[in-house]
mmCIF file of C-alpha atoms in Angstrom:
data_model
loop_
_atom_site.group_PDB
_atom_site.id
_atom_site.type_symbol
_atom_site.label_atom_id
_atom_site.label_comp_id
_atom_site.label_asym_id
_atom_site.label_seq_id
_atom_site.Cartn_x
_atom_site.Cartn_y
_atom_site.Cartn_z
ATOM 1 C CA UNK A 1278 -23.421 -21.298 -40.960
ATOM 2 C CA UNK A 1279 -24.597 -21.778 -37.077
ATOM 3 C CA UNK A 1280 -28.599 -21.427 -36.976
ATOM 4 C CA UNK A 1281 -28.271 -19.107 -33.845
ATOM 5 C CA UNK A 1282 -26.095 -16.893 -35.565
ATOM 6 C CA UNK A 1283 -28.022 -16.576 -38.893
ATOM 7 C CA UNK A 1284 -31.361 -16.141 -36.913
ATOM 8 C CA UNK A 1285 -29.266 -12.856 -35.704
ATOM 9 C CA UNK A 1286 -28.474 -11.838 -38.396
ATOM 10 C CA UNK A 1287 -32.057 -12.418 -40.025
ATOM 11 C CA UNK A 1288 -33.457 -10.750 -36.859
ATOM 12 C CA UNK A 1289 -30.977 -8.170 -36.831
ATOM 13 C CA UNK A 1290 -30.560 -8.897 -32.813
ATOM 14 C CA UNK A 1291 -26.855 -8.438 -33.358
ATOM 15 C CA UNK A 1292 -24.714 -8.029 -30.252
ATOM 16 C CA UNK A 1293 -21.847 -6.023 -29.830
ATOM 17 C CA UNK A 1294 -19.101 -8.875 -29.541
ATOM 18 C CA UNK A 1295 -18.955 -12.332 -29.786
ATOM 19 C CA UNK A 1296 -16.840 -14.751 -27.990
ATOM 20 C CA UNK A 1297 -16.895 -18.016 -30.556
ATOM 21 C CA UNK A 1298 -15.214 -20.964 -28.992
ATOM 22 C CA UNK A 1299 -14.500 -24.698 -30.403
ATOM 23 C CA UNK A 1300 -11.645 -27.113 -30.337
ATOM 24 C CA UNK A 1301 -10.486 -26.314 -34.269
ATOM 25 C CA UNK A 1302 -9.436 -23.402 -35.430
ATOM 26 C CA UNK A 1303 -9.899 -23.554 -38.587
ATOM 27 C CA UNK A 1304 -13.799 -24.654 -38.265
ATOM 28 C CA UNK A 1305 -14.246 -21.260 -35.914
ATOM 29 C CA UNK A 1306 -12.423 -19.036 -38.983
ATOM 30 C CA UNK A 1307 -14.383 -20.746 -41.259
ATOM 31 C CA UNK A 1308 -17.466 -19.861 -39.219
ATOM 32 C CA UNK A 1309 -16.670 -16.479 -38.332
ATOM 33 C CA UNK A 1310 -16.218 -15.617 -42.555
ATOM 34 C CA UNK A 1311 -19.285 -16.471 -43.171
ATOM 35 C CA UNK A 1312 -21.102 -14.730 -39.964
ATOM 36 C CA UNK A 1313 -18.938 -11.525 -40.971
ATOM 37 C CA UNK A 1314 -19.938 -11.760 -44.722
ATOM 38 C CA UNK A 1315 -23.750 -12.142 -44.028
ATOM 39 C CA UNK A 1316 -23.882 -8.745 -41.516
ATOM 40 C CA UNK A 1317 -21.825 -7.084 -44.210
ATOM 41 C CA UNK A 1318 -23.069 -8.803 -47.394
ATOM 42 C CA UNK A 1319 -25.567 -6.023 -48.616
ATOM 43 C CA UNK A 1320 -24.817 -8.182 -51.812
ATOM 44 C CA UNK A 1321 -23.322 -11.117 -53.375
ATOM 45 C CA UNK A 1322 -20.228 -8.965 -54.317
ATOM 46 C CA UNK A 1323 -20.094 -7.278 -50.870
ATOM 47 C CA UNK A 1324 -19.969 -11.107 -49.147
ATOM 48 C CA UNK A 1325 -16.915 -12.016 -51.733
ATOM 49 C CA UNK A 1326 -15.303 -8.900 -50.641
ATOM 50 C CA UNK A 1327 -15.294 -9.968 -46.873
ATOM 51 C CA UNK A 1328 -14.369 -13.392 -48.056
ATOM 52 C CA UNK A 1329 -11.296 -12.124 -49.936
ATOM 53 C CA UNK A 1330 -10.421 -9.843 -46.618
ATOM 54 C CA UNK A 1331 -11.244 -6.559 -49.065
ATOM 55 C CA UNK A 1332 -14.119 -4.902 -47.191
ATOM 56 C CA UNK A 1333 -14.016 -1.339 -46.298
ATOM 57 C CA UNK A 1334 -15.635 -2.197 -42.500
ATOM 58 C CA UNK A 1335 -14.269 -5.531 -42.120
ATOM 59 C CA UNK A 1336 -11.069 -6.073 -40.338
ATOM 60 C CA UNK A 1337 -9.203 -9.341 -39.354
ATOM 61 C CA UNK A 1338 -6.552 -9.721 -37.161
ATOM 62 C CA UNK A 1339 -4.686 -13.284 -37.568
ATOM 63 C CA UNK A 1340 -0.763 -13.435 -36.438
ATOM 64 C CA UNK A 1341 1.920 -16.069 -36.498
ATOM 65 C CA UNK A 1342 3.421 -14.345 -33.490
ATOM 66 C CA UNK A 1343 3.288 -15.742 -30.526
ATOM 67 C CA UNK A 1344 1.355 -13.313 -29.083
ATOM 68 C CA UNK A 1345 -0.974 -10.823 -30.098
ATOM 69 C CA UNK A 1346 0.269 -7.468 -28.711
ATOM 70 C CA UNK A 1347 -1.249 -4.023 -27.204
ATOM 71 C CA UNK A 1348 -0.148 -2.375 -30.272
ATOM 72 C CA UNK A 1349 -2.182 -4.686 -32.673
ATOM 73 C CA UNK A 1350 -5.252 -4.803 -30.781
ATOM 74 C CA UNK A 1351 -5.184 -0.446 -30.854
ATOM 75 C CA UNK A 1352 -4.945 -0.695 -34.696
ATOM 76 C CA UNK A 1353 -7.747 -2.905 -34.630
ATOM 77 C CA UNK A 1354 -9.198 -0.491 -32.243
ATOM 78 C CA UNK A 1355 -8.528 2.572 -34.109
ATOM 79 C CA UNK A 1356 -10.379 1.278 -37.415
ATOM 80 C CA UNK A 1357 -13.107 0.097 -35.747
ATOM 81 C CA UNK A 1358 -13.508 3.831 -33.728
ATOM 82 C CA UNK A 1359 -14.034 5.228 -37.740
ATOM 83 C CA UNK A 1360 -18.009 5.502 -38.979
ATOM 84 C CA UNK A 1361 -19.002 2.753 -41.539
ATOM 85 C CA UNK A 1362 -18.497 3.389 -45.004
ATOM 86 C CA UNK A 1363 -20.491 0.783 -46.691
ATOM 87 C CA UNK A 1364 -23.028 0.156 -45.095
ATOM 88 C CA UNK A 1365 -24.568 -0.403 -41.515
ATOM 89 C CA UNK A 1366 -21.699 -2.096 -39.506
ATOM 90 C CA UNK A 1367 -18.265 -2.709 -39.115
ATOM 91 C CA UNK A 1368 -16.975 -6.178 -38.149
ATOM 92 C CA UNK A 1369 -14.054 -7.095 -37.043
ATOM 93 C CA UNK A 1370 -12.299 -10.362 -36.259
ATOM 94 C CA UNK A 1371 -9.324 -11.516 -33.908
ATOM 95 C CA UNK A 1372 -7.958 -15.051 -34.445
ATOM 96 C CA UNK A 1373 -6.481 -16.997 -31.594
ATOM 97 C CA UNK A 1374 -8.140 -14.441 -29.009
ATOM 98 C CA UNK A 1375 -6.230 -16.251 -26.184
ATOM 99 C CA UNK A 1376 -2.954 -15.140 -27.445
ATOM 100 C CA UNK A 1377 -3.665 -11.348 -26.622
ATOM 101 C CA UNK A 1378 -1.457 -9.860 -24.198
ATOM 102 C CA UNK A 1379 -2.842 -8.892 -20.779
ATOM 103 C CA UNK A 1380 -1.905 -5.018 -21.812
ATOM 104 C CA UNK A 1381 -3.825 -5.999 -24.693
ATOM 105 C CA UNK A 1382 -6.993 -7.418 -23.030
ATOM 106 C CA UNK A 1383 -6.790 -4.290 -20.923
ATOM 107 C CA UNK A 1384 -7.136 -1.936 -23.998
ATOM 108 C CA UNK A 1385 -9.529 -4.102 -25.640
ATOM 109 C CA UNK A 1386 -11.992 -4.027 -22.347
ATOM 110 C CA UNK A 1387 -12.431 -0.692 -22.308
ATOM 111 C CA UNK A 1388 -13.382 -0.372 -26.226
ATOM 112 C CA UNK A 1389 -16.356 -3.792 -25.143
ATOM 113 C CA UNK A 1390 -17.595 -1.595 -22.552
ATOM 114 C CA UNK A 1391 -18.188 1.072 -24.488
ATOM 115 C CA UNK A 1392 -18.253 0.094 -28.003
ATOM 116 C CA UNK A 1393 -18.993 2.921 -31.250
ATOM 117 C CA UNK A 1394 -22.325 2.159 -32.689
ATOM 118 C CA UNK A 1395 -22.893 -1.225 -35.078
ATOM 119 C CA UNK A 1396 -19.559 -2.344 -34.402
ATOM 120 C CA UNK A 1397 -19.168 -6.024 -33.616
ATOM 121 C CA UNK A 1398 -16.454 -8.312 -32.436
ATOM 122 C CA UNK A 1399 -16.056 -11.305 -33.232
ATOM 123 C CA UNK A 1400 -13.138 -12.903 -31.129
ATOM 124 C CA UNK A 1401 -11.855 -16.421 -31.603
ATOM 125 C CA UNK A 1402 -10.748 -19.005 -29.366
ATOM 126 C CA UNK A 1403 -9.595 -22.916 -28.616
ATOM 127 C CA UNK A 1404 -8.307 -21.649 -25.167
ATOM 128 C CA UNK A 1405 -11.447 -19.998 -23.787
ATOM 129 C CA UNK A 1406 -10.170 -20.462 -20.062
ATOM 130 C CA UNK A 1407 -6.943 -18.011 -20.862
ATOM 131 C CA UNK A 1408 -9.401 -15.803 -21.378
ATOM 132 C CA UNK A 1409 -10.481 -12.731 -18.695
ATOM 133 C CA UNK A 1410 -13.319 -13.053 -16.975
ATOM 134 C CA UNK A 1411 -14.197 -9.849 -17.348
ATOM 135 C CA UNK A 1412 -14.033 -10.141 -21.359
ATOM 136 C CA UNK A 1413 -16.108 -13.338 -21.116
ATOM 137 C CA UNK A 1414 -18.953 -11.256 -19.166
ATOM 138 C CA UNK A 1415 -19.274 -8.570 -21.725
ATOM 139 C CA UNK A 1416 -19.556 -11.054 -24.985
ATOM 140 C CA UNK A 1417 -22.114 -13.296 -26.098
ATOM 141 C CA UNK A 1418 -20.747 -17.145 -26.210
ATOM 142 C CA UNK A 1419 -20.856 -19.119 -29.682
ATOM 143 C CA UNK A 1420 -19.794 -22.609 -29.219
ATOM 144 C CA UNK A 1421 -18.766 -23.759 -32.944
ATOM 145 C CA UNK A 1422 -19.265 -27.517 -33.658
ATOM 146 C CA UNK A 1423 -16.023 -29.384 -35.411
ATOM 147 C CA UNK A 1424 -16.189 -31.537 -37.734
ATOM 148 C CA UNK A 1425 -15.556 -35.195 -35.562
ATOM 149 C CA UNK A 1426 -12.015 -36.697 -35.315
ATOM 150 C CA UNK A 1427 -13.033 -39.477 -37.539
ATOM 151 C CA UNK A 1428 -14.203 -37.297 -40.739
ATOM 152 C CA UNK A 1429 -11.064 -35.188 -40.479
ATOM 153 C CA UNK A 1430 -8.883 -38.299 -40.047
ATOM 154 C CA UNK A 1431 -10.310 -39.890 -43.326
ATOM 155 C CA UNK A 1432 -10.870 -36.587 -45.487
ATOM 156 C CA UNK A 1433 -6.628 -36.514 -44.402
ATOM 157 C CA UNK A 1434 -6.477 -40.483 -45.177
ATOM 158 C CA UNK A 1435 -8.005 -39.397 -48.715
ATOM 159 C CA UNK A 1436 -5.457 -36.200 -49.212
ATOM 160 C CA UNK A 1437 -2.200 -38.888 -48.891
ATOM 161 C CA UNK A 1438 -1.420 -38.640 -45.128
ATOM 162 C CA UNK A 1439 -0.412 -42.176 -43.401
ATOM 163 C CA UNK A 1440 -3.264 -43.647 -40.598
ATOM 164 C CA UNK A 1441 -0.322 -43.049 -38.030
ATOM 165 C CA UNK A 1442 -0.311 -39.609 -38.940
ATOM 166 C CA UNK A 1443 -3.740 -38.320 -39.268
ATOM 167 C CA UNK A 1444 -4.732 -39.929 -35.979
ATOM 168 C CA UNK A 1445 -2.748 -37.684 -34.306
ATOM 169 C CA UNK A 1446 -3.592 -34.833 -36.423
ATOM 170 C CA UNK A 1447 -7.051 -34.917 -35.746
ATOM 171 C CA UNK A 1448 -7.008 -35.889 -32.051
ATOM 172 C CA UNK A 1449 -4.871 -32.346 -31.959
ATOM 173 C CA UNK A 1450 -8.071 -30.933 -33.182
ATOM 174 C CA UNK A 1451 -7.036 -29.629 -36.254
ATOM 175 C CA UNK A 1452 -8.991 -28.988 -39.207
ATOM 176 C CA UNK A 1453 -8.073 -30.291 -42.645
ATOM 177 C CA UNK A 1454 -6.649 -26.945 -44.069
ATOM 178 C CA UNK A 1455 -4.577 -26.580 -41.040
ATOM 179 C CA UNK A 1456 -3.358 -30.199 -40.260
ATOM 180 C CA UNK A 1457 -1.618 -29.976 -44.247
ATOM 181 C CA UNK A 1458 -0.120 -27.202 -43.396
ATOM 182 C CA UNK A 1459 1.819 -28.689 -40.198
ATOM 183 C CA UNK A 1460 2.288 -31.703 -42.879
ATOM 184 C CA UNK A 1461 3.927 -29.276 -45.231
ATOM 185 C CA UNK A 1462 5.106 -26.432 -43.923
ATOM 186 C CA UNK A 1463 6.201 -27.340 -40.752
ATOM 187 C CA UNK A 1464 7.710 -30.739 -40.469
ATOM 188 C CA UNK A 1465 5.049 -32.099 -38.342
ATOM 189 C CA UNK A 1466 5.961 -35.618 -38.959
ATOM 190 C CA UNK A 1467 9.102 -35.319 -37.272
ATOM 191 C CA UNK A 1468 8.000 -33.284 -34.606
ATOM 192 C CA UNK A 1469 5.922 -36.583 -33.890
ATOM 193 C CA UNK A 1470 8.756 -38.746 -34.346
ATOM 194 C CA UNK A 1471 10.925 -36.766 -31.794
ATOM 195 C CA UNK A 1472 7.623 -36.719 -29.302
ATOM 196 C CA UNK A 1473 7.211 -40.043 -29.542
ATOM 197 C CA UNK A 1474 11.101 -41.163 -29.304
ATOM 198 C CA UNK A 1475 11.595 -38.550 -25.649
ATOM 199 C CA UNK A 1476 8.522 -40.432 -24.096
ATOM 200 C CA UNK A 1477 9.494 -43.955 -25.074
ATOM 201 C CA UNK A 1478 13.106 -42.811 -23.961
ATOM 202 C CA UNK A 1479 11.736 -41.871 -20.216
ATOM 203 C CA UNK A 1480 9.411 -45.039 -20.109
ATOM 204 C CA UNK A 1481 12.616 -46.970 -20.279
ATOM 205 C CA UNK A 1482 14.876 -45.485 -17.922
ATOM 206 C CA UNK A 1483 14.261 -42.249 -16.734
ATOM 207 C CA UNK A 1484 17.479 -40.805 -16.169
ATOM 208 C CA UNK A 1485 17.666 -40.809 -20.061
ATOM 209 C CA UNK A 1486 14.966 -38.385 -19.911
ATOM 210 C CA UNK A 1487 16.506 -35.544 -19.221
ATOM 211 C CA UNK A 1488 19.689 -36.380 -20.759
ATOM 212 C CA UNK A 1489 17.865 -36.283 -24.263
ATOM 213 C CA UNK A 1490 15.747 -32.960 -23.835
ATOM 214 C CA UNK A 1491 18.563 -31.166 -25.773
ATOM 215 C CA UNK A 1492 18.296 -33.423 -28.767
ATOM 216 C CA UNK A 1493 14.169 -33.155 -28.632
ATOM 217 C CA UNK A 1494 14.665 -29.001 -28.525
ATOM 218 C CA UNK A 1495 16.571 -29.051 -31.758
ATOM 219 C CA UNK A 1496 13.322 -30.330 -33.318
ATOM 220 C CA UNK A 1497 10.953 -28.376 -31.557
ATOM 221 C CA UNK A 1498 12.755 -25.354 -31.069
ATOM 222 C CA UNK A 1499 10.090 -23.076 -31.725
ATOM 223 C CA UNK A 1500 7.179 -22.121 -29.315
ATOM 224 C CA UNK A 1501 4.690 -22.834 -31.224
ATOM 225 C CA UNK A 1502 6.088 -26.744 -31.545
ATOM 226 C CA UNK A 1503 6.634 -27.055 -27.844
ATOM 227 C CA UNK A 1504 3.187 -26.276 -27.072
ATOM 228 C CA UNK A 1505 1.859 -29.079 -29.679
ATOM 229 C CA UNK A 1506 4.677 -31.307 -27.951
ATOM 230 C CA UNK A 1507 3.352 -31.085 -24.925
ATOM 231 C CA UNK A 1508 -0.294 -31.690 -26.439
ATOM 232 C CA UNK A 1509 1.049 -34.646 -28.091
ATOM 233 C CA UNK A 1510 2.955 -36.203 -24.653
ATOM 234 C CA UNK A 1511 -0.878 -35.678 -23.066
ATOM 235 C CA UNK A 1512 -1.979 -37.669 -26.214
ATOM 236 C CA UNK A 1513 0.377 -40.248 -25.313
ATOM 237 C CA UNK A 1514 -0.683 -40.636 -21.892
ATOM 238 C CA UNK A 1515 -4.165 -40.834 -22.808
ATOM 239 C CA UNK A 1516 -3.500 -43.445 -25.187
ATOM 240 C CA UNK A 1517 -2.161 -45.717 -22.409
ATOM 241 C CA UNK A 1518 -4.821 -45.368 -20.904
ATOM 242 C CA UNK A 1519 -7.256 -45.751 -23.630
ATOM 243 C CA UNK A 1520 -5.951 -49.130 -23.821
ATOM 244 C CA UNK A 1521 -5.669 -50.272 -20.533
ATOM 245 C CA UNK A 1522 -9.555 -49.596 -20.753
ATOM 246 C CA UNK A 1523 -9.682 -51.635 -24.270
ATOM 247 C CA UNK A 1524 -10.741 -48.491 -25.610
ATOM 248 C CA UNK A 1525 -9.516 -48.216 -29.574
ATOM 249 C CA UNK A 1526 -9.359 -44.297 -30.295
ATOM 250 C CA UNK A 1527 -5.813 -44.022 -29.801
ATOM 251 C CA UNK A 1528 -3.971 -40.612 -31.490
ATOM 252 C CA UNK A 1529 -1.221 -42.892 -31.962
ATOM 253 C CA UNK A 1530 -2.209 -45.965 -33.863
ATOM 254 C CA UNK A 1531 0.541 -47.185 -35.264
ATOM 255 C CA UNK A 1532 2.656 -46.744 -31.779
ATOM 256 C CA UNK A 1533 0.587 -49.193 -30.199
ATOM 257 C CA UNK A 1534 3.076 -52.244 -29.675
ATOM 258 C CA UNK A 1535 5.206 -49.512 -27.812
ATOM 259 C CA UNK A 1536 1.950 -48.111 -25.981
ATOM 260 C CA UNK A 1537 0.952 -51.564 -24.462
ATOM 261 C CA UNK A 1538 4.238 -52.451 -23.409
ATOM 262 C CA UNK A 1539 4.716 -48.924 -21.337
ATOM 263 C CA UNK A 1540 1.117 -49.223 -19.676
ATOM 264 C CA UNK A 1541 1.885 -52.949 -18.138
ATOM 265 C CA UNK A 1542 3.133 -51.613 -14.871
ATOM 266 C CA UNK A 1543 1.501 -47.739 -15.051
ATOM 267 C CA UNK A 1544 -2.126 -47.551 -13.201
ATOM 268 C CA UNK A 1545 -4.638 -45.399 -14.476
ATOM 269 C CA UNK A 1546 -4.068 -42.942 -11.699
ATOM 270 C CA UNK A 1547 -0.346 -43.074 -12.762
ATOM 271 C CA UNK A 1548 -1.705 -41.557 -16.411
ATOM 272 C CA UNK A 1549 -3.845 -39.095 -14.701
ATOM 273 C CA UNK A 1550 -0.622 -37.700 -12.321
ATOM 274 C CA UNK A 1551 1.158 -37.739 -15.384
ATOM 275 C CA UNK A 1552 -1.092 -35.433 -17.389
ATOM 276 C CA UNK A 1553 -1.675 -33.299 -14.264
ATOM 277 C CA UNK A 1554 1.871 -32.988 -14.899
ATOM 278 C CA UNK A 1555 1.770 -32.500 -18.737
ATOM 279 C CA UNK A 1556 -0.786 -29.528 -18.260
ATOM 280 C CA UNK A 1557 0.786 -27.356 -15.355
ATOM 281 C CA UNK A 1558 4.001 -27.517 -17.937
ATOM 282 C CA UNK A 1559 1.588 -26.525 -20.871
ATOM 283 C CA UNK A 1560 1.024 -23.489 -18.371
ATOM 284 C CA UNK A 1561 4.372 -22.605 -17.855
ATOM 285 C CA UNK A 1562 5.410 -22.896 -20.851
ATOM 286 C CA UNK A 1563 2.424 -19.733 -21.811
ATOM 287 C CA UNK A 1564 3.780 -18.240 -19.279
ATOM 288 C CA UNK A 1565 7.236 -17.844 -21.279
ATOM 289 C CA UNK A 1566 8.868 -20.179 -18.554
ATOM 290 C CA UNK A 1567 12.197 -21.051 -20.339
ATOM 291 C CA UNK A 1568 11.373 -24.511 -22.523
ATOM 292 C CA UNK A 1569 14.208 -25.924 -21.076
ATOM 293 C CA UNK A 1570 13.374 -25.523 -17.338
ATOM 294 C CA UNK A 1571 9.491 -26.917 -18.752
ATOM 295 C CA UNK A 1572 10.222 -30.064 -20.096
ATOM 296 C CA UNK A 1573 13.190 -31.213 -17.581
ATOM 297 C CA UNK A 1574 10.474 -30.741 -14.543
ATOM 298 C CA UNK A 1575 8.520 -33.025 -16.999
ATOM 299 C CA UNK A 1576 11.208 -35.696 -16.921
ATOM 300 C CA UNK A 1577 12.456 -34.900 -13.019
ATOM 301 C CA UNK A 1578 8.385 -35.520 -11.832
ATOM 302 C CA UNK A 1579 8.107 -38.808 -14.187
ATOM 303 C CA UNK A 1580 11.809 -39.527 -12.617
ATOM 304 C CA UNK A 1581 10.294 -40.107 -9.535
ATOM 305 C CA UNK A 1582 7.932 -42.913 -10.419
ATOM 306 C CA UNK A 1583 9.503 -44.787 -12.955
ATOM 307 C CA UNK A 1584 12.768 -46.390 -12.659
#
């Protein structure tokens, strides 16, 4: 666990709530467990109850929705507003903190202003700038150190995944336990296949572009896939430009044939417009502007440039 936040907990200089921020989720859930467990962990079989999510004053909140709604953060609420029955605290944790509604935020704001005694939030995050201002003021900031690219792209080398494919993996920042589920349960491979196919289609003629944007919706037709598309089309971008400055980190290894060829005639300013581009969409796209209408103004602005 962090150093900072066992010196709290050894301390006992425990803050109300937490904001804990890091690029993989799975590495701030991880972290969180084990923070939770040691504030509730009066003894070993307390800290395998929090582990097992069977604690009377722990509570975690962790949706495949994709949002987390006013009505789940007031259940959360309401628990937490009860007196601990174990021991000293309650804890409770909400995964993927970014995805809480505004209405949500709102209800949640009041409770961090005025929290019931020993109660403590821990609230997770990859997208800390989606994030109120207001919410960021009133927690304490724990930035949670990922494993590196290259440890998760081996350990996934090791578990049976191609190079091609765990490159990308971990330059999406995902941690092990998370990047074989998208291998398994979520047909991740040819949600990289159909990435990979749209942006080689515009490269070549443009026009094409947005004639194929039907076809690449079939495969990501959920939201959750058309964020990590667009991820994966910055990934791309940043690749050509990775080698145009000879630099060999590329998320897509074995595309790099394909790569070179695209950034002959594409300056390095031309990457940086495009992922300008890439991100604003990304933004939209949060924003629950249709998917459609997000990745044709993709293919219209890259329209413009390449012929």
């Amino acid at each position: 666990m962090n150093k900072q936040l066992q010196q709290l907990v050894t301390t006992q200089k425990l803050s109300h709530a937490y904001l804990m921020e890091g690029t993989q989720r799975t590495a701030l859930k991880d972290e969180a467990l084990q923070f939770a467990a040691e504030i509730l962990g009066t003894d070993d079989t307390a800290r395998s109850r929090v582990y097992q999510h069977n604690h009377s004053d722990f509570y975690w909140l962790e949706t495949d929705d994709q949002t987390i709604k006013k009505e789940m953060i007031e259940e959360v609420l309401h628990r937490m507003n009860r007196k601990p029955v174990e021991g000293q605290y309650k804890v409770y944790v909400i995964v993927d903190f970014d995805k809480v509604t505004v209405q949500g935020e709102n209800s949640i704001l009041k409770f961090l202003e005025e929290p019931p005694p020993n109660t403590i939030a821990l609230l997770l995050t990859t997208k800390s700038g989606g994030i109120l201002p207001t919410i960021h003021s009133r927690c304490q900031h724990i930035t949670v150190t990922a494993q590196s690219n290259s440890v998760i792209r081996t350990a996934l080398m090791n578990g049976g995944i191609n190079d091609g494919l765990a490159a990308t993996l971990a330059a999406l920042s995902f941690g092990e336990e998370e990047a074989m589920q998208w291998m398994e349960e979520k047909e991740f491979s040819e949600l990289r296949t159909a990435v990979l196919k749209w942006a080689d289609t515009m490269m070549a003629d443009s026009r094409m572009g947005l004639v194929h944007i039907v076809e690449l919706l079939q495969t990501v037709s959920e939201r959750e896939q058309q964020l990590l598309a667009l991820d994966m089309l910055q990934l791309y971008f940043q690749d050509v430009m990775y080698i145009k400055l000879n630099n060999d980190q590329l998320s897509f290894p074995d595309h790099k044939p394909k790569l070179e060829t695209v950034g002959r005639d594409m300056s390095l300013a031309r990457c940086v417009q495009w992922i300008d581009v890439i991100l604003l969409s990304k933004r939209n796209l949060l924003q629950y502007v249709s998917p459609m209408l997000v990745f044709e103004y993709i293919a219209i602005q890259i329209a413009k440039e390449v012929k």
